[in-house]
Amino acid sequence: MNPHCRSLASALASCGIFFALYFAPAANAQAPVSGRPVFNILDYGAHKDGSAPSTEAFRKAIEAAKMAGGGTIYAPAGRYVSGPIELYSNMTLDVGAGARIVFPVAPLPFVKGRYLGVDALVPMPLIGGHDVTNVTVTGRGILQTGDFQAWADAYGPPVRNQSGNANGPAWEHLLKALNANQPVTQAEYLAAAKELRPDVLCFMNAKNILIQNIRIIGGPAFVVHLLYSQNATVNNVIEQSYPGAHANGIVVDSSRFVRISNDYIDTGDDGIVIKSGKGADGLRVNRPSEDVAITNCTVHHAHGAVVIGSETAGGIRNVVASNITAVGTERGIRVKSRRGRGGVIEDLRFDNWTMEHVGTGIVVTCYYIMGGEAPTKEEPVSIRTPVFRNIAISNVTISHATRAVVNIEGLPEMPITGLHLMDILGSGKRGLIAAHTNAMELRHLQINPETGPAFAIATASNLLLDGISSRDPAAGSPVLRLTASPGAILEDSHAFPGTDVFLSTTPNEKRTLQLSGDILKNAKVPMQSN
């Protein structure tokens, strides 16, 4: 056996994770009214005062439930210290009110999984299951992990800063080899795994998953990770993982038929994020995330409140996010990818949002740069090229954006197509900035920037602007700056008192611009070309 594996197995055994199978007596199973047996971990030797690990008690209760064909593993009020908890089909983990399960930093076995869009060996999730059906994690109790920095110190090189690259050299080596289609050895996968941190909850190749009513404090990596799964619900969950890097709140990863509702997420990375694989490995797997409904959630501190990407290789489609509040996030709505990641991102709808003190309210970009990555260069269209189309964003209020209200960045070789923004009221440092779009429609937008144009649009084909305005335009800047966008339609738009210049464009744009029903008389200069 590899010396590392021997030492790891020894450490895990000393923590009580590897033991001979023990089948609990039937007398320990309680029969609830529903007819499903309940397995109270106190009956299997759990220490409710946290004075010793309860890992073995959880394992014995789970084995008893497994032998019974399923049931509920129940943790009553108390403080329990445990290693990883693996669940099987037809099981419920019920963390009762007043119960707290604490997962200290400790050596973990490595299992097959996915990390940042790449199939790999990863540390075993703290709670999870693979190839399972009908599994629930619920209760009014708390799941708590050790300090994030302690996990970062224990697994791989310490994270440099909150937004920097959280991966080590072995992982970067693995990525480069996979993207170059070079063979990768088991030893290389193992070396990379030592630099990764575990998910809190992860279900892989699973069906009919329910995560509900639980509170989660901390997160070494992803907090809730739904991987290659379908028909999953995450409801009424409280997550507090700020400021952990890569501690994404809820991750839908190449999964479908997912419902996310009534959740509060406070995290140092993306809040609710949809992914489908990264680079060459993601293109090889080629499994989309699709049919996802998100509603009635509040997100705090995150890089993005609801995020599509950046791992997009398998495609992402049919996603709706409604009734969302974003507070102090770096971005609100964030759709992101880059050259090399590929995938078709289509049929997305975001509706009924409020955002307060975000960095940028709405971001749709093909120029995402992760920590440690370099900017991309233009290349011929191929499967490596991300495609964004048919994205609708409506009924959004954005207050006090510290960078910009809206930022849209398509590729010269692949413009963003069919982006519709409707009924948006926004204020911030800068207004709406957009480049490389096709068939973009802005309907009933009022944007009030501190500096620059309210709307700065370049290289847009088939552009429709309907009812755009700024009640408080920045002095010395036009409301609308239009560049390299011939044939644009501007209709039913208004210049409010105090407007210097409403529309600034080039002579070529002016000749092809189509105007209808605009009221620009309050502007000192309704239109200028230069």
XYZ file of C-alpha atoms in Angstrom:
530
model
C 0.000 0.000 0.000
C 1.139 3.521 -0.729
C 2.711 5.003 2.468
C 0.346 7.982 2.272
C -2.641 5.677 2.022
C -1.412 3.592 4.999
C -0.993 6.698 7.137
C -4.355 8.068 6.006
C -6.133 4.794 6.767
C -4.482 4.658 10.180
C -5.550 8.209 10.979
C -9.103 7.553 9.874
C -9.317 4.351 11.877
C -8.153 6.187 14.972
C -10.989 8.701 14.420
C -13.512 5.869 14.368
C -14.348 6.074 10.632
C -13.263 2.566 9.598
C -14.687 -0.207 11.809
C -15.974 -3.719 11.267
C -19.631 -3.834 10.347
C -21.961 -3.929 13.309
C -25.654 -4.631 12.980
C -27.708 -3.009 15.716
C -30.331 -5.107 17.484
C -33.918 -4.644 16.418
C -34.785 -3.358 19.878
C -32.947 -0.122 19.070
C -35.363 0.709 16.249
C -38.384 2.784 17.241
C -41.533 2.554 15.147
C -43.022 5.986 14.365
C -46.617 6.582 13.369
C -45.563 6.645 9.685
C -44.338 3.071 9.927
C -40.759 4.042 9.045
C -38.319 2.946 11.775
C -36.314 5.564 13.678
C -32.742 4.899 14.770
C -31.759 7.203 17.630
C -27.982 7.633 17.660
C -28.008 7.715 21.491
C -29.023 4.058 21.378
C -25.811 3.346 19.456
C -23.392 5.037 21.822
C -23.399 8.678 20.699
C -21.904 11.213 23.097
C -24.398 14.068 23.300
C -21.983 16.285 25.242
C -19.307 16.202 22.540
C -16.819 14.623 24.938
C -15.837 11.956 22.389
C -16.481 11.305 18.699
C -19.896 9.932 17.752
C -18.781 8.780 14.305
C -19.241 5.114 15.171
C -22.709 5.713 16.595
C -23.819 7.348 13.345
C -22.317 4.468 11.367
C -24.038 1.814 13.469
C -27.410 3.567 13.235
C -27.009 3.899 9.460
C -26.077 0.213 9.113
C -29.156 -0.747 11.130
C -31.338 1.425 8.890
C -29.713 -0.074 5.827
C -30.487 -3.602 7.025
C -34.086 -2.536 7.678
C -34.456 -1.218 4.118
C -34.396 2.410 5.209
C -35.467 4.651 8.041
C -34.639 7.794 9.983
C -31.313 8.363 11.710
C -32.227 10.736 14.522
C -29.898 13.023 16.465
C -31.743 14.519 19.466
C -30.693 17.721 21.215
C -27.009 17.717 22.090
C -23.560 18.390 20.673
C -22.053 15.582 18.597
C -18.571 15.412 17.122
C -18.343 13.257 14.019
C -16.401 12.264 10.976
C -18.131 11.918 7.590
C -21.684 10.541 7.510
C -22.565 8.455 4.445
C -26.256 7.870 3.755
C -27.937 5.216 1.631
C -31.237 4.899 -0.215
C -34.519 5.420 1.651
C -32.874 7.199 4.578
C -33.542 10.418 6.468
C -30.968 12.167 8.626
C -32.997 14.154 11.160
C -30.962 16.658 13.157
C -33.398 17.559 15.887
C -34.003 20.997 17.387
C -31.140 21.740 19.771
C -28.828 19.245 18.082
C -25.478 20.314 16.660
C -23.228 17.993 14.640
C -19.662 19.303 14.526
C -17.184 18.125 11.881
C -13.642 18.960 13.021
C -10.717 19.270 10.643
C -9.392 15.722 10.208
C -7.898 13.445 7.541
C -10.533 12.210 5.105
C -10.593 9.369 2.575
C -10.630 10.319 -1.090
C -13.594 9.365 -3.277
C -14.690 9.951 -6.843
C -16.354 13.310 -7.327
C -16.081 16.610 -9.158
C -14.207 19.746 -8.187
C -14.716 23.023 -10.029
C -16.120 21.227 -13.052
C -13.519 18.448 -13.330
C -14.057 14.763 -12.463
C -11.384 13.885 -9.919
C -10.576 12.318 -6.596
C -11.892 14.592 -3.832
C -12.088 14.441 -0.036
C -15.158 12.576 1.128
C -18.108 14.941 1.778
C -18.983 15.468 5.413
C -22.549 14.298 4.711
C -23.620 12.652 1.475
C -24.287 9.625 -0.617
C -23.745 8.330 -4.133
C -26.002 6.224 -6.351
C -28.857 6.694 -3.878
C -32.604 7.295 -4.110
C -35.045 8.875 -1.661
C -32.684 10.548 0.800
C -33.551 13.448 3.129
C -31.438 15.667 5.389
C -33.683 17.683 7.675
C -34.332 18.933 11.195
C -34.113 22.184 13.116
C -30.576 21.538 14.269
C -27.149 22.722 13.121
C -24.383 21.248 11.000
C -21.083 22.943 11.798
C -17.631 22.576 10.274
C -14.301 23.599 11.677
C -12.767 26.979 10.931
C -12.326 27.633 7.205
C -8.712 28.714 7.538
C -7.930 25.537 9.481
C -9.329 23.475 6.587
C -7.339 25.569 4.100
C -4.158 25.049 6.098
C -4.766 21.291 6.406
C -5.615 20.693 2.744
C -3.104 22.069 0.289
C -1.413 25.460 0.353
C -3.231 28.150 2.356
C -5.595 30.392 0.409
C -3.800 33.655 -0.377
C -6.887 35.836 -0.060
C -10.637 35.705 -0.379
C -10.684 36.238 -4.153
C -7.334 34.655 -5.061
C -6.581 31.206 -6.439
C -7.480 28.634 -3.792
C -5.826 25.703 -5.593
C -2.325 24.336 -5.380
C 0.301 23.358 -7.977
C -0.746 19.696 -8.229
C -4.312 20.716 -9.132
C -3.064 23.241 -11.686
C -0.826 20.542 -13.179
C -3.825 18.191 -13.433
C -5.920 20.841 -15.213
C -3.183 21.581 -17.740
C -2.696 17.883 -18.495
C -6.433 17.276 -18.976
C -6.875 20.341 -21.195
C -3.915 19.190 -23.311
C -5.504 15.696 -23.615
C -2.502 14.127 -21.910
C -2.861 10.899 -19.921
C -3.195 11.413 -16.170
C -2.064 8.797 -13.640
C -3.781 7.792 -10.438
C -0.830 9.269 -8.559
C -1.461 12.648 -10.195
C -5.136 12.521 -9.233
C -4.153 11.638 -5.659
C -1.625 14.476 -5.476
C -4.282 16.948 -6.642
C -6.849 15.558 -4.172
C -4.583 16.460 -1.242
C -4.957 20.139 -2.195
C -8.773 20.097 -2.177
C -11.290 20.571 0.603
C -14.505 18.616 1.235
C -18.089 19.586 0.505
C -20.412 19.799 3.493
C -23.293 17.967 1.760
C -22.857 16.250 -1.596
C -25.154 13.822 -3.363
C -23.817 12.226 -6.566
C -25.756 10.157 -9.103
C -28.768 10.547 -6.837
C -32.539 10.811 -7.283
C -35.265 12.240 -5.070
C -33.132 14.262 -2.671
C -34.588 16.629 -0.040
C -32.481 19.016 2.057
C -34.773 21.024 4.293
C -34.974 23.208 7.422
C -31.352 22.682 8.416
C -28.833 25.366 9.465
C -25.236 25.030 8.260
C -22.351 26.985 9.781
C -19.020 27.004 7.957
C -17.962 25.346 4.744
C -14.522 24.088 3.670
C -15.731 24.061 0.036
C -19.208 23.766 -1.533
C -21.898 23.749 1.144
C -24.659 21.901 -0.761
C -23.514 20.122 -3.926
C -25.968 18.290 -6.206
C -23.832 16.385 -8.716
C -25.136 14.295 -11.632
C -28.492 14.094 -9.841
C -32.149 14.707 -10.549
C -35.328 15.613 -8.726
C -33.765 17.443 -5.780
C -35.165 20.085 -3.430
C -33.289 22.479 -1.142
C -35.835 24.336 0.984
C -35.732 26.628 4.017
C -32.003 26.155 4.602
C -29.813 28.696 6.410
C -26.165 28.737 5.313
C -23.464 30.807 7.008
C -20.132 30.094 5.315
C -18.739 33.614 4.914
C -15.880 34.352 4.154
C -14.702 30.953 2.890
C -13.199 30.884 -0.612
C -14.905 28.363 -2.931
C -17.596 27.894 -0.260
C -20.397 28.211 -2.811
C -23.776 28.021 -1.102
C -25.906 25.724 -3.275
C -24.337 24.164 -6.377
C -26.376 22.467 -9.097
C -23.757 20.562 -11.087
C -24.844 18.731 -14.262
C -28.189 18.001 -12.610
C -31.841 18.485 -13.546
C -35.296 18.967 -12.040
C -34.000 20.962 -9.081
C -36.029 23.271 -6.824
C -34.341 25.788 -4.520
C -36.597 27.888 -2.307
C -36.876 29.955 0.885
C -33.143 29.844 1.663
C -30.777 32.345 3.335
C -27.165 32.168 2.149
C -24.248 34.177 3.525
C -21.060 33.063 1.795
C -17.657 34.181 0.586
C -18.167 32.746 -2.909
C -21.173 32.381 -5.219
C -24.523 32.008 -3.470
C -26.676 29.777 -5.695
C -24.744 28.574 -8.722
C -25.485 26.356 -11.721
C -22.534 24.522 -13.315
C -21.983 21.843 -15.984
C -18.277 21.064 -16.302
C -15.072 22.841 -17.184
C -12.652 22.708 -20.102
C -11.729 19.484 -21.873
C -13.007 17.256 -19.074
C -16.363 19.029 -18.970
C -16.699 18.735 -22.734
C -15.894 15.009 -22.434
C -18.604 14.426 -19.815
C -21.047 16.730 -21.675
C -23.905 16.639 -19.142
C -26.076 19.757 -18.833
C -27.737 21.370 -15.879
C -31.350 22.047 -16.747
C -34.869 22.573 -15.463
C -33.977 24.480 -12.291
C -36.398 26.684 -10.331
C -35.097 29.132 -7.696
C -37.406 31.340 -5.640
C -37.815 33.342 -2.415
C -34.141 33.413 -1.413
C -31.903 36.009 0.223
C -28.157 36.099 -0.476
C -25.573 38.111 1.471
C -21.858 38.828 0.856
C -21.526 36.389 -2.058
C -19.529 36.906 -5.250
C -22.873 36.512 -7.018
C -26.377 35.943 -5.660
C -27.567 33.608 -8.440
C -24.836 32.568 -10.834
C -24.751 30.624 -14.083
C -21.251 29.231 -14.691
C -18.409 29.694 -14.984
C -18.191 25.955 -15.631
C -20.522 25.693 -18.642
C -19.111 22.938 -20.881
C -22.149 20.636 -20.717
C -24.630 23.456 -21.267
C -27.157 25.110 -18.951
C -30.795 25.637 -19.895
C -34.288 26.218 -18.565
C -33.458 28.081 -15.364
C -35.765 30.533 -13.590
C -34.814 32.621 -10.537
C -37.565 34.765 -9.003
C -38.216 36.760 -5.830
C -34.561 37.141 -4.838
C -32.974 39.673 -2.483
C -29.233 40.361 -2.824
C -27.517 42.371 -0.077
C -23.877 43.401 -0.209
C -22.995 40.859 -2.896
C -20.241 41.572 -5.433
C -22.767 40.873 -8.186
C -26.464 40.129 -8.174
C -27.396 38.220 -11.337
C -24.224 36.734 -12.817
C -23.939 34.709 -16.025
C -20.293 33.911 -16.725
C -18.038 31.811 -18.904
C -14.961 32.222 -21.081
C -13.310 30.876 -24.193
C -12.294 27.254 -23.700
C -15.233 26.321 -21.482
C -17.794 25.933 -24.267
C -21.424 24.987 -23.749
C -24.751 26.548 -24.711
C -26.340 28.699 -22.006
C -29.952 29.357 -22.993
C -33.501 29.955 -21.861
C -32.798 31.675 -18.562
C -35.272 33.951 -16.788
C -34.651 36.198 -13.770
C -37.656 38.069 -12.378
C -38.639 40.179 -9.374
C -35.324 41.012 -7.713
C -34.057 43.664 -5.322
C -30.353 44.434 -4.868
C -28.828 46.756 -2.280
C -25.169 47.879 -2.169
C -23.993 45.308 -4.693
C -20.840 45.749 -6.757
C -22.484 45.243 -10.167
C -26.176 44.430 -10.335
C -26.373 42.373 -13.531
C -23.379 40.723 -15.211
C -23.499 38.648 -18.407
C -19.924 38.021 -19.530
C -17.822 35.738 -21.686
C -14.618 37.165 -20.172
C -14.649 35.565 -16.742
C -11.197 35.242 -15.164
C -10.737 32.982 -12.165
C -7.852 33.469 -9.757
C -4.678 32.230 -11.430
C -6.069 32.461 -14.989
C -4.965 34.774 -17.785
C -7.275 36.661 -20.183
C -8.253 34.772 -23.341
C -7.575 35.763 -26.943
C -9.972 35.657 -29.883
C -10.114 32.266 -31.595
C -12.215 30.538 -34.282
C -15.664 29.405 -33.169
C -15.619 25.777 -31.954
C -16.983 23.611 -29.161
C -14.670 25.641 -26.915
C -16.745 28.771 -27.575
C -19.501 29.520 -25.020
C -22.891 30.428 -26.517
C -25.285 32.695 -24.586
C -28.831 33.102 -25.915
C -32.404 33.789 -24.857
C -31.856 35.365 -21.448
C -34.654 37.484 -19.941
C -34.198 39.710 -16.884
C -37.184 41.686 -15.609
C -38.636 43.623 -12.666
C -35.358 44.414 -10.938
C -34.441 47.223 -8.535
C -30.712 47.907 -8.082
C -29.730 50.508 -5.486
C -26.251 51.973 -4.934
C -24.206 49.656 -7.156
C -20.597 50.465 -6.320
C -19.229 49.591 -9.776
C -21.987 49.442 -12.388
C -25.678 48.752 -12.671
C -25.353 46.394 -15.671
C -22.321 44.957 -17.483
C -22.785 42.921 -20.685
C -19.754 41.433 -22.490
C -20.198 39.160 -25.496
C -17.405 37.861 -27.713
C -16.624 39.405 -31.103
C -16.812 35.921 -32.611
C -19.937 34.942 -30.613
C -22.178 37.855 -29.540
C -24.738 37.351 -26.791
C -28.038 36.766 -28.619
C -31.584 37.490 -27.507
C -30.831 39.250 -24.220
C -33.985 41.012 -22.945
C -33.861 43.458 -20.034
C -37.265 44.797 -18.944
C -38.595 47.028 -16.168
C -35.326 47.750 -14.404
C -34.692 50.658 -12.048
C -31.032 51.084 -11.160
C -28.567 53.483 -9.566
C -24.841 53.180 -9.128
C -21.346 54.400 -9.901
C -21.784 53.654 -13.610
C -24.799 52.730 -15.692
C -25.351 50.024 -18.291
C -22.335 48.990 -20.359
C -22.817 46.520 -23.197
C -20.706 45.222 -26.085
C -21.016 42.480 -28.711
C -24.719 41.647 -28.623
C -27.287 40.606 -31.196
C -31.042 41.170 -30.884
C -30.713 42.782 -27.475
C -33.870 44.496 -26.207
C -34.010 47.057 -23.411
C -37.582 47.903 -22.436
C -38.541 50.351 -19.701
C -35.169 50.855 -18.063
C -34.389 53.847 -15.888
C -30.745 54.076 -14.844
C -29.196 56.862 -12.786
C -25.376 56.731 -12.789
C -22.944 58.888 -10.817
C -20.597 59.137 -13.794
C -20.619 58.402 -17.523
C -23.547 57.554 -19.787
C -26.595 55.851 -18.336
C -26.423 53.525 -21.352
C -23.119 52.878 -23.176
C -23.762 50.389 -25.970
C -21.247 49.279 -28.606
C -21.184 46.692 -31.406
C -24.857 45.802 -31.066
C -26.764 44.445 -34.050
C -30.577 44.392 -34.239
C -30.811 46.551 -31.133
C -34.168 47.715 -29.714
C -34.347 50.436 -27.047
C -37.891 51.037 -25.815
C -38.640 53.467 -23.011
C -35.126 54.070 -21.671
C -34.451 57.061 -19.441
C -32.385 58.626 -16.684
C -34.001 60.966 -14.163
C -30.625 61.925 -12.712
C -28.077 61.740 -15.554
C -24.425 62.446 -14.838
C -23.433 65.981 -15.766
C -21.432 66.222 -18.964
C -22.345 62.713 -20.151
C -25.084 61.627 -22.567
C -27.921 59.443 -21.394
C -27.243 57.097 -24.317
C -23.886 56.604 -26.030
C -24.291 54.418 -29.127
C -21.250 53.125 -31.033
C -20.892 50.720 -33.974
C -24.544 49.727 -33.733
C -26.179 50.588 -37.080
C -29.925 50.171 -37.514
C -30.769 50.539 -33.823
C -34.386 51.368 -32.917
C -35.058 53.986 -30.218
C -38.708 54.433 -29.273
C -40.867 55.937 -26.519
C -37.845 57.174 -24.578
C -37.739 60.334 -22.443
C -35.295 63.082 -21.604
C -36.013 64.465 -18.155
C -35.233 68.041 -17.056
C -31.537 68.511 -16.315
C -30.390 66.320 -19.216
C -27.417 67.777 -21.103
C -27.227 65.387 -24.076
C -29.683 62.537 -24.508
C -28.121 60.640 -27.431
C -24.527 60.699 -28.593
C -23.597 58.661 -31.630
C -21.517 58.708 -34.806
C -22.692 60.141 -38.133
C -23.010 56.629 -39.560
C -25.210 55.462 -36.668
C -27.308 58.616 -36.887
C -28.166 57.969 -40.542
C -29.447 54.443 -39.816
C -31.045 55.095 -36.421
C -34.827 54.621 -36.314
C -36.699 56.963 -33.920
C -40.349 56.637 -32.888
C -42.361 58.383 -30.176
C -39.379 59.756 -28.245
C -39.809 62.896 -26.110
C -36.403 64.551 -25.974
C -37.327 68.239 -25.723
C -36.090 68.553 -22.113
C -32.528 67.790 -23.166
C -30.262 70.726 -23.925
C -29.020 68.670 -26.894
C -31.452 65.894 -27.917
C -28.951 64.259 -30.279
C -25.344 64.845 -31.223
C -23.033 63.007 -33.585
C -19.266 63.113 -33.539
